[in-house]
Short mmCIF file of C-alpha atoms and ligand atoms in Angstrom, two decimals:
data_model
loop_
_atom_site.label_atom_id
_atom_site.label_comp_id
_atom_site.label_asym_id
_atom_site.label_seq_id
_atom_site.Cartn_x
_atom_site.Cartn_y
_atom_site.Cartn_z
CA MET A 21 -11.54 36.90 2.66
CA ASN A 22 -8.73 34.12 2.39
CA VAL A 23 -9.67 30.97 0.38
CA LEU A 24 -7.65 27.62 0.46
CA HIS A 25 -8.10 25.24 -2.34
CA PHE A 26 -7.50 21.40 -1.62
CA THR A 27 -6.56 19.54 -4.75
CA ALA A 28 -4.65 16.37 -6.15
CA GLU A 29 -3.73 18.12 -9.16
CA CYS A 30 -2.47 21.69 -10.14
CA TYR A 31 -0.91 22.93 -13.39
CA PRO A 32 1.95 23.35 -13.93
CA ILE A 33 3.03 21.19 -10.95
CA ALA A 34 1.15 17.85 -11.73
CA LYS A 35 -1.41 17.46 -14.44
CA VAL A 36 -3.74 14.65 -15.32
CA GLY A 37 -6.47 16.46 -16.79
CA GLY A 38 -8.84 19.47 -16.63
CA LEU A 39 -8.79 19.76 -12.81
CA ALA A 40 -5.17 20.62 -12.94
CA ASP A 41 -5.85 23.38 -15.38
CA VAL A 42 -8.56 24.66 -13.17
CA VAL A 43 -6.79 24.83 -9.94
CA GLY A 44 -3.73 26.34 -11.77
CA SER A 45 -5.56 29.16 -12.88
CA LEU A 46 -8.79 29.98 -10.78
CA PRO A 47 -6.55 30.96 -7.70
CA LYS A 48 -4.49 33.36 -9.75
CA TYR A 49 -7.74 35.13 -11.05
CA GLN A 50 -9.13 35.39 -7.43
CA ASN A 51 -5.94 37.13 -6.45
CA LYS A 52 -6.25 39.55 -9.18
CA LEU A 53 -9.81 40.33 -7.99
CA GLY A 54 -8.46 41.04 -4.62
CA VAL A 55 -9.53 37.51 -2.85
CA GLU A 56 -6.55 36.12 -1.34
CA SER A 57 -6.35 32.50 -2.65
CA SER A 58 -3.87 29.68 -2.27
CA VAL A 59 -3.58 26.13 -2.93
CA ILE A 60 -2.65 23.02 -0.86
CA MET A 61 -1.54 19.62 -2.71
CA PRO A 62 0.35 16.57 -2.41
CA PHE A 63 4.18 16.86 -2.84
CA TYR A 64 4.84 14.13 -5.96
CA ASP A 65 8.23 12.97 -7.25
CA ASN A 66 7.73 14.43 -10.56
CA VAL A 67 9.70 16.95 -12.99
CA PHE A 68 8.50 20.05 -11.46
CA THR A 69 9.51 18.99 -7.94
CA LYS A 70 12.96 17.68 -9.21
CA GLN A 71 13.38 21.34 -11.02
CA HIS A 72 12.24 23.56 -8.25
CA SER A 73 13.50 24.13 -4.50
CA PHE A 74 11.18 24.01 -1.48
CA LYS A 75 11.41 25.19 2.25
CA THR A 76 9.95 23.51 5.05
CA ILE A 77 7.30 25.75 6.94
CA PHE A 78 5.82 22.92 9.27
CA GLU A 79 6.69 19.47 10.38
CA SER A 80 4.67 17.07 12.42
CA SER A 81 3.13 13.51 12.40
CA ILE A 82 0.01 12.06 11.80
CA HIS A 83 -1.94 8.83 12.97
CA LEU A 84 -3.09 6.81 10.04
CA GLY A 85 -4.66 4.03 12.15
CA ASP A 86 -2.07 2.38 13.94
CA ALA A 87 0.83 4.01 12.12
CA ILE A 88 2.38 7.14 12.91
CA ILE A 89 3.67 8.98 9.76
CA ASP A 90 5.92 12.06 9.71
CA PHE A 91 5.09 14.69 7.23
CA LYS A 92 6.11 18.16 6.17
CA ILE A 93 4.56 21.29 4.67
CA LEU A 94 6.56 22.86 2.06
CA SER A 95 6.44 26.03 0.19
CA LEU A 96 8.13 27.08 -3.02
CA THR A 97 11.46 29.07 -2.49
CA GLU A 98 10.69 31.13 -5.49
CA ASN A 99 7.05 31.31 -6.70
CA ASP A 100 5.76 32.85 -9.95
CA LEU A 101 2.51 31.15 -10.15
CA GLY A 102 0.37 34.06 -9.39
CA PHE A 103 -0.76 32.37 -6.09
CA ASP A 104 0.71 30.69 -2.84
CA ILE A 105 1.06 27.00 -2.81
CA PHE A 106 1.74 24.60 -0.20
CA PHE A 107 2.60 20.99 -0.37
CA VAL A 108 2.05 18.03 1.90
CA ASP A 109 5.23 16.03 1.90
CA VAL A 110 4.60 12.45 3.35
CA PRO A 111 7.61 10.64 1.77
CA GLU A 112 6.40 7.02 2.22
CA LEU A 113 2.90 7.73 0.68
CA LEU A 114 2.70 10.72 -1.44
CA PHE A 115 6.24 11.17 -3.10
CA LYS A 116 5.50 8.91 -6.00
CA ASP A 117 5.83 9.40 -9.76
CA TYR A 118 2.02 9.30 -10.35
CA VAL A 119 -0.87 11.21 -9.13
CA TYR A 120 -3.51 8.46 -9.18
CA SER A 121 -2.91 4.52 -8.65
CA TYR A 122 -4.16 1.59 -6.79
CA ASP A 123 -3.15 3.19 -3.30
CA ASP A 124 -5.40 6.39 -3.49
CA THR A 125 -7.21 5.70 -0.44
CA ASP A 126 -4.38 5.78 2.08
CA ARG A 127 -2.47 8.46 0.10
CA PHE A 128 -5.24 10.91 -0.14
CA LEU A 129 -6.35 10.28 3.37
CA ALA A 130 -2.80 11.01 4.73
CA PHE A 131 -2.89 14.16 2.52
CA GLN A 132 -6.16 15.39 3.82
CA ILE A 133 -5.43 14.72 7.50
CA ALA A 134 -1.78 16.25 7.29
CA ALA A 135 -3.14 19.31 5.57
CA LEU A 136 -5.91 19.62 8.16
CA ASP A 137 -3.51 19.24 10.87
CA TRP A 138 -1.38 22.25 9.58
CA VAL A 139 -4.45 24.35 9.00
CA ALA A 140 -5.67 23.65 12.57
CA GLN A 141 -2.68 25.34 14.04
CA LEU A 142 -2.36 28.27 11.60
CA GLU A 143 -2.84 31.63 13.53
CA HIS A 144 -4.55 33.08 10.19
CA LYS A 145 -6.89 30.29 9.07
CA PRO A 146 -8.58 30.32 5.81
CA THR A 147 -12.17 31.92 5.84
CA ILE A 148 -13.13 29.58 3.10
CA VAL A 149 -12.05 25.99 2.35
CA HIS A 150 -12.60 24.94 -1.38
CA CYS A 151 -12.38 21.12 -2.12
CA HIS A 152 -11.97 19.78 -5.48
CA ASP A 153 -13.30 16.39 -6.35
CA HIS A 154 -13.26 13.09 -4.03
CA HIS A 155 -9.63 13.07 -3.19
CA THR A 156 -10.22 16.00 -0.81
CA GLY A 157 -13.94 14.96 -0.27
CA LEU A 158 -13.35 14.00 3.33
CA VAL A 159 -11.91 17.42 4.41
CA PRO A 160 -15.54 18.91 5.01
CA PHE A 161 -16.55 15.93 7.13
CA MET A 162 -13.34 15.94 9.24
CA MET A 163 -13.67 19.57 9.70
CA TYR A 164 -17.22 19.39 11.07
CA TYR A 165 -17.23 16.10 12.78
CA ALA A 166 -13.42 15.07 13.85
CA HIS A 167 -12.70 16.15 17.45
CA LYS A 168 -9.19 17.06 16.76
CA TYR A 169 -10.38 19.78 14.18
CA HIS A 170 -13.18 21.37 16.43
CA MET A 171 -11.60 24.77 15.92
CA LEU A 172 -12.31 24.44 12.15
CA ASN A 173 -16.11 23.64 12.39
CA LYS A 174 -17.27 27.00 11.48
CA ILE A 175 -15.31 27.54 8.43
CA PRO A 176 -17.45 27.28 5.25
CA THR A 177 -16.63 24.79 2.81
CA VAL A 178 -17.20 24.64 -0.93
CA LEU A 179 -16.88 21.59 -3.11
CA THR A 180 -16.41 21.72 -6.76
CA ILE A 181 -17.19 18.52 -8.68
CA HIS A 182 -15.04 18.21 -11.74
CA ASN A 183 -15.90 14.58 -12.34
CA ALA A 184 -18.66 12.63 -10.48
CA GLN A 185 -17.87 9.33 -12.13
CA TYR A 186 -15.05 8.79 -9.73
CA GLN A 187 -16.08 8.92 -5.91
CA GLY A 188 -13.13 7.39 -3.94
CA TRP A 189 -15.16 4.59 -2.61
CA PHE A 190 -13.60 2.48 0.04
CA SER A 191 -14.65 -0.16 2.49
CA HIS A 192 -15.80 0.54 5.91
CA ASP A 193 -12.82 -1.55 7.33
CA LYS A 194 -10.85 1.54 6.81
CA ILE A 195 -13.00 4.07 8.72
CA SER A 196 -10.59 3.71 11.72
CA LEU A 197 -8.06 5.68 9.51
CA ILE A 198 -10.14 8.86 9.77
CA PRO A 199 -9.40 10.84 12.91
CA ALA A 200 -11.96 10.13 15.81
CA PHE A 201 -15.46 11.43 15.54
CA ASP A 202 -18.85 10.79 17.34
CA MET A 203 -20.08 7.37 15.86
CA GLU A 204 -23.55 8.92 15.58
CA HIS A 205 -22.24 10.70 12.41
CA ILE A 206 -20.91 7.60 10.64
CA GLY A 207 -24.01 7.54 8.24
CA VAL A 208 -22.45 10.81 6.66
CA LEU A 209 -19.59 8.83 5.30
CA ASP A 210 -21.77 6.21 3.94
CA TRP A 211 -23.26 5.84 0.47
CA ASP A 212 -24.64 2.62 -0.76
CA ASN A 213 -22.74 0.53 1.83
CA SER A 214 -19.32 1.95 1.15
CA VAL A 215 -17.56 5.02 2.32
CA ASN A 216 -18.00 7.51 -0.43
CA PRO A 217 -15.71 10.65 -0.07
CA LEU A 218 -17.62 12.48 -2.82
CA ALA A 219 -21.07 11.72 -1.31
CA ALA A 220 -19.75 12.83 2.29
CA ALA A 221 -18.51 16.00 0.63
CA ILE A 222 -21.74 16.75 -1.02
CA LYS A 223 -23.54 16.17 2.37
CA CYS A 224 -21.12 18.16 4.40
CA ALA A 225 -19.99 21.07 2.20
CA TRP A 226 -21.91 24.38 2.47
CA ARG A 227 -22.21 25.01 -1.09
CA VAL A 228 -21.56 22.43 -4.12
CA THR A 229 -20.72 23.42 -7.50
CA THR A 230 -20.01 21.63 -10.88
CA VAL A 231 -17.86 22.95 -13.59
CA SER A 232 -20.82 23.91 -15.85
CA PRO A 233 -24.59 24.52 -15.29
CA SER A 234 -25.76 21.62 -17.58
CA TYR A 235 -23.41 19.23 -15.92
CA MET A 236 -25.25 20.07 -12.62
CA GLU A 237 -28.65 19.26 -14.23
CA GLU A 238 -27.42 16.04 -15.86
CA LEU A 239 -25.96 14.85 -12.54
CA LYS A 240 -29.35 14.95 -10.95
CA ARG A 241 -30.47 12.13 -13.62
CA ASN A 242 -27.18 10.38 -14.15
CA ALA A 243 -24.37 10.59 -11.42
CA ASN A 244 -22.98 7.18 -11.06
CA GLY A 245 -25.25 6.42 -8.24
CA LEU A 246 -25.47 9.79 -6.45
CA GLU A 247 -28.48 11.22 -8.42
CA SER A 248 -30.93 11.17 -5.48
CA LEU A 249 -28.20 12.92 -3.26
CA LEU A 250 -27.68 15.65 -5.62
CA SER A 251 -31.39 16.09 -6.17
CA HIS A 252 -31.96 16.11 -2.35
CA GLU A 253 -29.11 18.80 -1.94
CA THR A 254 -30.24 20.91 -4.82
CA ALA A 255 -30.68 23.97 -2.81
CA LYS A 256 -26.99 24.22 -2.19
CA CYS A 257 -25.98 23.39 -5.88
CA SER A 258 -24.92 25.34 -8.90
CA GLY A 259 -22.93 25.10 -11.77
CA ILE A 260 -20.09 27.87 -12.65
CA LEU A 261 -18.56 27.31 -16.02
CA ASN A 262 -14.86 26.91 -16.12
CA GLY A 263 -12.58 29.56 -17.70
CA ILE A 264 -9.28 29.20 -19.52
CA ASP A 265 -6.13 30.99 -18.38
CA SER A 266 -5.57 33.23 -21.22
CA HIS A 267 -2.10 33.79 -20.47
CA VAL A 268 -1.01 30.19 -20.75
CA TRP A 269 -3.51 29.44 -23.69
CA ASN A 270 -2.55 32.41 -25.91
CA PRO A 271 -1.56 31.80 -29.43
CA GLU A 272 0.24 34.95 -29.63
CA THR A 273 2.69 34.04 -26.90
CA ASP A 274 2.50 30.34 -26.58
CA ALA A 275 6.15 29.01 -26.30
CA TYR A 276 5.08 25.56 -27.25
CA LEU A 277 3.93 26.77 -30.83
CA ILE A 278 6.08 26.25 -33.91
CA LYS A 279 4.84 29.80 -34.89
CA THR A 280 2.67 32.08 -32.66
CA PHE A 281 -0.14 34.03 -34.13
CA SER A 282 -2.79 36.72 -33.68
CA ARG A 283 -6.04 36.95 -35.47
CA LYS A 284 -4.37 39.12 -38.12
CA SER A 285 -1.54 36.43 -38.64
CA ILE A 286 -3.82 33.57 -38.13
CA VAL A 287 -3.39 32.17 -41.67
CA SER A 288 0.45 31.87 -41.71
CA GLY A 289 0.43 31.04 -38.14
CA ARG A 290 -1.87 28.07 -38.34
CA LYS A 291 -0.27 27.03 -41.55
CA ALA A 292 3.08 26.84 -39.91
CA ASN A 293 1.72 24.63 -36.94
CA LYS A 294 -0.27 22.33 -39.37
CA LYS A 295 2.78 21.92 -41.57
CA TRP A 296 4.72 20.85 -38.56
CA LEU A 297 2.10 18.24 -37.57
CA CYS A 298 1.62 17.02 -41.20
CA ASP A 299 5.45 16.37 -41.65
CA GLU A 300 5.92 14.89 -38.24
CA PHE A 301 3.02 12.39 -38.64
CA ASN A 302 3.02 12.07 -42.35
CA LEU A 303 -0.19 13.60 -43.27
CA ASP A 304 -1.20 15.69 -46.21
CA ILE A 305 -1.33 19.62 -45.38
CA ASN A 306 -4.05 20.15 -48.16
CA LYS A 307 -6.60 18.05 -46.65
CA PRO A 308 -8.80 19.20 -43.78
CA LEU A 309 -7.19 17.73 -40.39
CA PHE A 310 -9.52 16.43 -37.72
CA ALA A 311 -7.92 15.91 -34.26
CA PHE A 312 -8.61 14.44 -30.86
CA ILE A 313 -6.75 15.20 -27.65
CA GLY A 314 -7.61 13.42 -24.49
CA ARG A 315 -8.05 10.41 -22.26
CA LEU A 316 -8.94 7.20 -24.12
CA VAL A 317 -11.77 6.21 -22.05
CA GLY A 318 -15.55 5.56 -22.63
CA GLU A 319 -16.45 8.88 -21.11
CA LYS A 320 -14.71 10.68 -23.92
CA GLY A 321 -16.46 8.50 -26.49
CA ALA A 322 -12.83 7.22 -27.55
CA ASP A 323 -14.11 3.65 -27.92
CA LEU A 324 -15.92 4.85 -30.95
CA PHE A 325 -12.89 6.23 -32.79
CA PRO A 326 -11.55 3.12 -34.38
CA GLN A 327 -14.87 2.63 -36.32
CA ILE A 328 -15.38 6.38 -36.74
CA PHE A 329 -11.98 7.04 -38.08
CA ASP A 330 -12.23 4.00 -40.52
CA ILE A 331 -15.55 5.08 -42.01
CA SER A 332 -14.81 8.68 -42.22
CA LEU A 333 -11.42 8.05 -43.85
CA GLN A 334 -12.93 5.93 -46.50
CA LYS A 335 -15.90 8.33 -47.19
CA ASN A 336 -14.16 11.68 -47.06
CA ASP A 337 -10.78 13.04 -48.21
CA ILE A 338 -9.52 14.07 -44.82
CA SER A 339 -6.64 13.47 -42.34
CA ILE A 340 -6.95 12.53 -38.74
CA LEU A 341 -4.51 12.79 -35.90
CA LEU A 342 -5.11 11.62 -32.28
CA LEU A 343 -3.08 12.38 -29.13
CA GLY A 344 -4.16 10.36 -25.87
CA SER A 345 -3.58 7.57 -23.87
CA GLY A 346 -5.94 5.36 -21.65
CA HIS A 347 -7.57 2.02 -21.89
CA ASP A 348 -5.22 -0.75 -23.44
CA ASP A 349 -8.09 -1.98 -25.91
CA ILE A 350 -8.80 1.33 -27.33
CA GLU A 351 -5.23 2.08 -27.50
CA GLN A 352 -4.64 -1.08 -29.43
CA GLY A 353 -7.65 -0.50 -31.89
CA LEU A 354 -6.18 2.97 -32.72
CA GLU A 355 -2.75 1.74 -33.36
CA ASP A 356 -4.01 -1.14 -35.39
CA LEU A 357 -5.67 1.39 -37.75
CA LYS A 358 -2.50 3.19 -38.89
CA SER A 359 -1.34 0.62 -41.38
CA LYS A 360 -4.67 0.52 -43.01
CA HIS A 361 -4.91 4.44 -43.36
CA LYS A 362 -1.35 5.23 -43.95
CA GLY A 363 -0.74 8.86 -44.75
CA ALA A 364 -4.24 10.01 -43.68
CA TYR A 365 -4.29 8.92 -40.11
CA ASN A 366 -2.01 8.85 -37.21
CA ALA A 367 -1.94 8.77 -33.44
CA TYR A 368 0.53 9.51 -30.72
CA ILE A 369 -0.48 7.37 -27.69
CA GLY A 370 0.88 9.13 -24.67
CA TYR A 371 0.72 12.40 -22.84
CA ASP A 372 2.66 15.43 -24.49
CA GLU A 373 1.74 19.05 -23.61
CA LYS A 374 3.71 20.63 -26.25
CA LEU A 375 2.16 18.39 -28.95
CA SER A 376 -1.43 19.19 -27.45
CA HIS A 377 -0.69 23.13 -27.95
CA ILE A 378 0.41 22.51 -31.44
CA ILE A 379 -2.52 20.58 -32.41
CA TYR A 380 -4.78 23.30 -30.95
CA ALA A 381 -2.96 25.57 -33.18
CA GLY A 382 -2.70 23.53 -36.41
CA ALA A 383 -5.57 21.34 -36.68
CA ASP A 384 -8.70 22.32 -38.64
CA PHE A 385 -11.29 20.65 -36.54
CA LEU A 386 -11.52 19.10 -32.85
CA LEU A 387 -13.50 16.13 -31.93
CA MET A 388 -15.15 15.79 -28.69
CA PRO A 389 -17.82 13.09 -28.82
CA SER A 390 -17.84 12.58 -25.18
CA ARG A 391 -20.51 10.66 -23.31
CA VAL A 392 -19.92 12.82 -20.21
CA GLU A 393 -18.25 16.13 -20.20
CA PRO A 394 -18.47 18.08 -17.00
CA CYS A 395 -16.93 21.06 -18.76
CA GLY A 396 -14.40 20.29 -21.20
CA LEU A 397 -11.59 22.50 -21.69
CA ASN A 398 -10.32 21.33 -25.07
CA GLN A 399 -13.20 23.04 -26.96
CA LEU A 400 -12.28 26.22 -25.21
CA TYR A 401 -8.64 25.87 -26.04
CA ALA A 402 -9.65 24.93 -29.57
CA LEU A 403 -11.73 28.19 -30.10
CA ARG A 404 -9.06 30.27 -28.76
CA TYR A 405 -6.58 28.92 -31.20
CA GLY A 406 -8.98 28.89 -34.18
CA THR A 407 -9.92 25.31 -34.48
CA ILE A 408 -13.51 24.56 -34.84
CA PRO A 409 -15.01 22.09 -32.30
CA ILE A 410 -17.10 19.21 -33.30
CA VAL A 411 -18.93 18.26 -30.10
CA HIS A 412 -21.64 16.07 -28.55
CA ASN A 413 -24.40 18.14 -27.13
CA ILE A 414 -23.86 17.41 -23.24
CA GLY A 415 -22.42 18.95 -20.13
CA GLY A 416 -20.21 21.95 -20.71
CA LEU A 417 -19.98 21.26 -24.49
CA LYS A 418 -23.61 22.09 -24.49
CA ASP A 419 -23.03 25.28 -22.57
CA THR A 420 -20.10 26.50 -24.88
CA VAL A 421 -20.69 25.48 -28.55
CA ILE A 422 -23.60 26.47 -30.81
CA ASP A 423 -24.07 24.69 -34.00
CA ILE A 424 -23.23 26.61 -37.34
CA SER A 425 -26.77 26.01 -38.42
CA GLU A 426 -27.88 28.16 -35.51
CA LYS A 427 -25.85 31.12 -36.13
CA GLY A 428 -23.11 29.34 -34.05
CA PHE A 429 -19.42 28.41 -34.57
CA GLY A 430 -19.09 24.51 -34.20
CA PHE A 431 -20.86 21.36 -35.24
CA VAL A 432 -22.96 19.76 -32.54
CA HIS A 433 -24.27 16.13 -32.74
CA HIS A 434 -27.06 14.98 -30.53
CA GLU A 435 -25.70 11.46 -29.84
CA ALA A 436 -22.18 9.98 -28.96
CA SER A 437 -22.68 7.54 -31.86
CA VAL A 438 -20.50 6.44 -34.88
CA GLU A 439 -23.24 7.41 -37.24
CA GLN A 440 -23.68 10.91 -35.66
CA VAL A 441 -19.95 11.66 -35.40
CA CYS A 442 -19.37 10.48 -38.97
CA HIS A 443 -22.23 12.75 -40.07
CA ALA A 444 -20.77 15.87 -38.30
CA ILE A 445 -17.28 15.06 -39.97
CA GLU A 446 -19.07 14.96 -43.24
CA ARG A 447 -20.83 18.32 -42.64
CA ALA A 448 -17.41 19.87 -41.28
CA THR A 449 -15.55 18.34 -44.42
CA ASN A 450 -18.09 20.05 -46.72
CA PHE A 451 -17.74 23.29 -44.61
CA TYR A 452 -13.98 23.31 -45.24
CA GLN A 453 -14.41 23.28 -48.90
CA ASN A 454 -15.61 26.99 -48.84
CA GLN A 455 -12.28 28.23 -47.87
CA PRO A 456 -13.22 32.02 -47.32
CA THR A 457 -16.03 31.02 -45.07
CA PHE A 458 -13.95 28.66 -43.21
CA LYS A 459 -11.32 31.04 -42.58
CA LYS A 460 -13.65 33.76 -41.71
CA MET A 461 -15.20 31.44 -38.85
CA ARG A 462 -11.68 30.54 -37.50
CA THR A 463 -11.01 34.29 -36.99
CA LEU A 464 -14.36 34.78 -35.57
CA ILE A 465 -14.03 31.96 -32.78
CA MET A 466 -10.73 33.26 -31.61
CA GLN A 467 -12.65 36.35 -30.28
CA ILE A 468 -14.92 34.40 -28.20
CA ASP A 469 -14.19 35.38 -24.40
CA HIS A 470 -13.82 32.20 -21.99
CA SER A 471 -11.23 33.79 -19.82
CA TRP A 472 -11.56 33.15 -15.95
CA ASP A 473 -12.77 36.88 -15.26
CA ALA A 474 -16.60 36.18 -15.12
CA SER A 475 -16.13 32.67 -13.56
CA ALA A 476 -13.69 33.63 -10.84
CA GLN A 477 -16.08 36.54 -10.14
CA ALA A 478 -19.01 34.12 -9.91
CA TYR A 479 -17.01 31.82 -7.28
CA ILE A 480 -16.23 35.03 -5.31
CA HIS A 481 -19.95 35.94 -5.12
CA LEU A 482 -20.75 32.45 -3.87
CA TYR A 483 -17.95 32.84 -1.18
CA ASN A 484 -19.62 36.10 -0.39
CA THR A 485 -22.85 34.40 0.49
CA LEU A 486 -20.96 32.24 2.99
CA ASN A 487 -19.11 34.64 5.10
P1 ADP B 525 -10.57 15.72 -18.40
O1 ADP B 525 -11.85 15.10 -18.24
O2 ADP B 525 -9.47 14.73 -19.02
O3 ADP B 525 -10.18 16.43 -17.40
P2 ADP B 525 -10.82 18.41 -19.80
O4 ADP B 525 -11.17 18.65 -21.09
O5 ADP B 525 -11.37 19.05 -18.75
O6 ADP B 525 -10.75 16.78 -19.66
O7 ADP B 525 -9.04 18.66 -19.74
C1 ADP B 525 -8.17 17.89 -20.49
C2 ADP B 525 -6.97 18.74 -20.33
O8 ADP B 525 -5.93 17.67 -20.42
C3 ADP B 525 -6.62 19.77 -21.66
O9 ADP B 525 -5.71 20.69 -21.15
C4 ADP B 525 -5.97 18.65 -22.61
O10 ADP B 525 -5.22 19.52 -23.46
C5 ADP B 525 -5.09 17.96 -21.69
N1 ADP B 525 -4.58 16.59 -22.12
C6 ADP B 525 -5.59 15.49 -22.17
N2 ADP B 525 -5.08 14.48 -22.70
C7 ADP B 525 -3.69 14.83 -23.21
C8 ADP B 525 -2.70 14.14 -23.62
N3 ADP B 525 -2.64 12.90 -23.89
N4 ADP B 525 -1.42 14.91 -23.91
C9 ADP B 525 -1.55 16.47 -23.66
N5 ADP B 525 -2.48 16.98 -23.09
C10 ADP B 525 -3.66 16.21 -22.71
#
């Protein structure tokens, strides 16, 4: 078996969120399990591409409407990622210092067409094509219906939905950019009067997965317009929980940490990381430290934070630290709060990989009041580093965190509301007061196994049903 993953993000090359972490680790574990697995993604203008060298393995050009655009397929000169990776280099469209922006339709269409042109001429073609999210959602449609890819139309395709909120909609005017296909199939591209790449992929892929079982069930009731489609296609749908790359996310070896630690050295290790955070952000090391890491958007419940933080800081003797970026008004609300709660609250508005690792290693509790959470990786990283999660009972959070009152190891609330999150923070603050129990719990959660081993095997099992 030979699997090719199509993706817009892949850690450590380009990361916006969890998609990158998954595609940067799943192929590695699949290779370890004996399934040849590689990745194809756009070639961006970023730190990784500046710091590495590449060789050209294929050159050609694509038609995008009337335009003829040259492209290259590149591979890494030296590759220690644990899987082969190929890059589609379309200088005028893809080589930008961002992954997503206003011009995604043309960019990701060019990516998908160029990638398929390359695959179409390969002597050893993939035996499974695995697409991730809407940016690669037209791949199955083109493989099955575009005349020029007729040699690919027997290859099974799998779609993994990491986030169904974003679907890549574009207007019918742009259909002419897609390589020629019989017009009788045009309806496959359409959902609610626009071209919908995610819907097209759900219709065309042989199997559809989500990144947790609960998220798949939730999508049948709430999928930003795709509920009936997912219910209709339910026979080919399943949820496979994400794993974490336990080599990258390992507190014993993590080079980003101020001090690495194992279960045996957890007390001194976590103290050193917490001290650094408290010094850096002017917080009191003796108070329980609550943190949030992530995109500042409604999906993550981040709009609730200014109110949650204000109330919780008045009621409890705690510290709060936030790392994230997103909507301007949420960022502003979080900035405004700094002066009111100086010494107890701070926020770094931006993206910082190193800081995120130190927070997982130094905070006492991690907040995740998400309204939608397909899997959520942050709670899994937190557990591995001994930080207790406080989560809304939804999607992957529901599948991975059990409340302390039910012999579990986290704090679970049943609504993404200011009241319920504040109540959960209060429960956690009380739990922190009993230091022996609190410390025992930290050590216990570090042992929970969320590595990719089981989930990578579940994907392989699914591929086996298709070949
Ligand atoms: P998403 O919906 O954003 O993909 P996930 O929980 O699946 O959410 O994955 C989020 C990933 O992005 C985690 O690795 C998290 O640590 C990282 N992350 C999110 N925001 C930031 C940030 N501002 N700085 C550093 N890392 C971040």
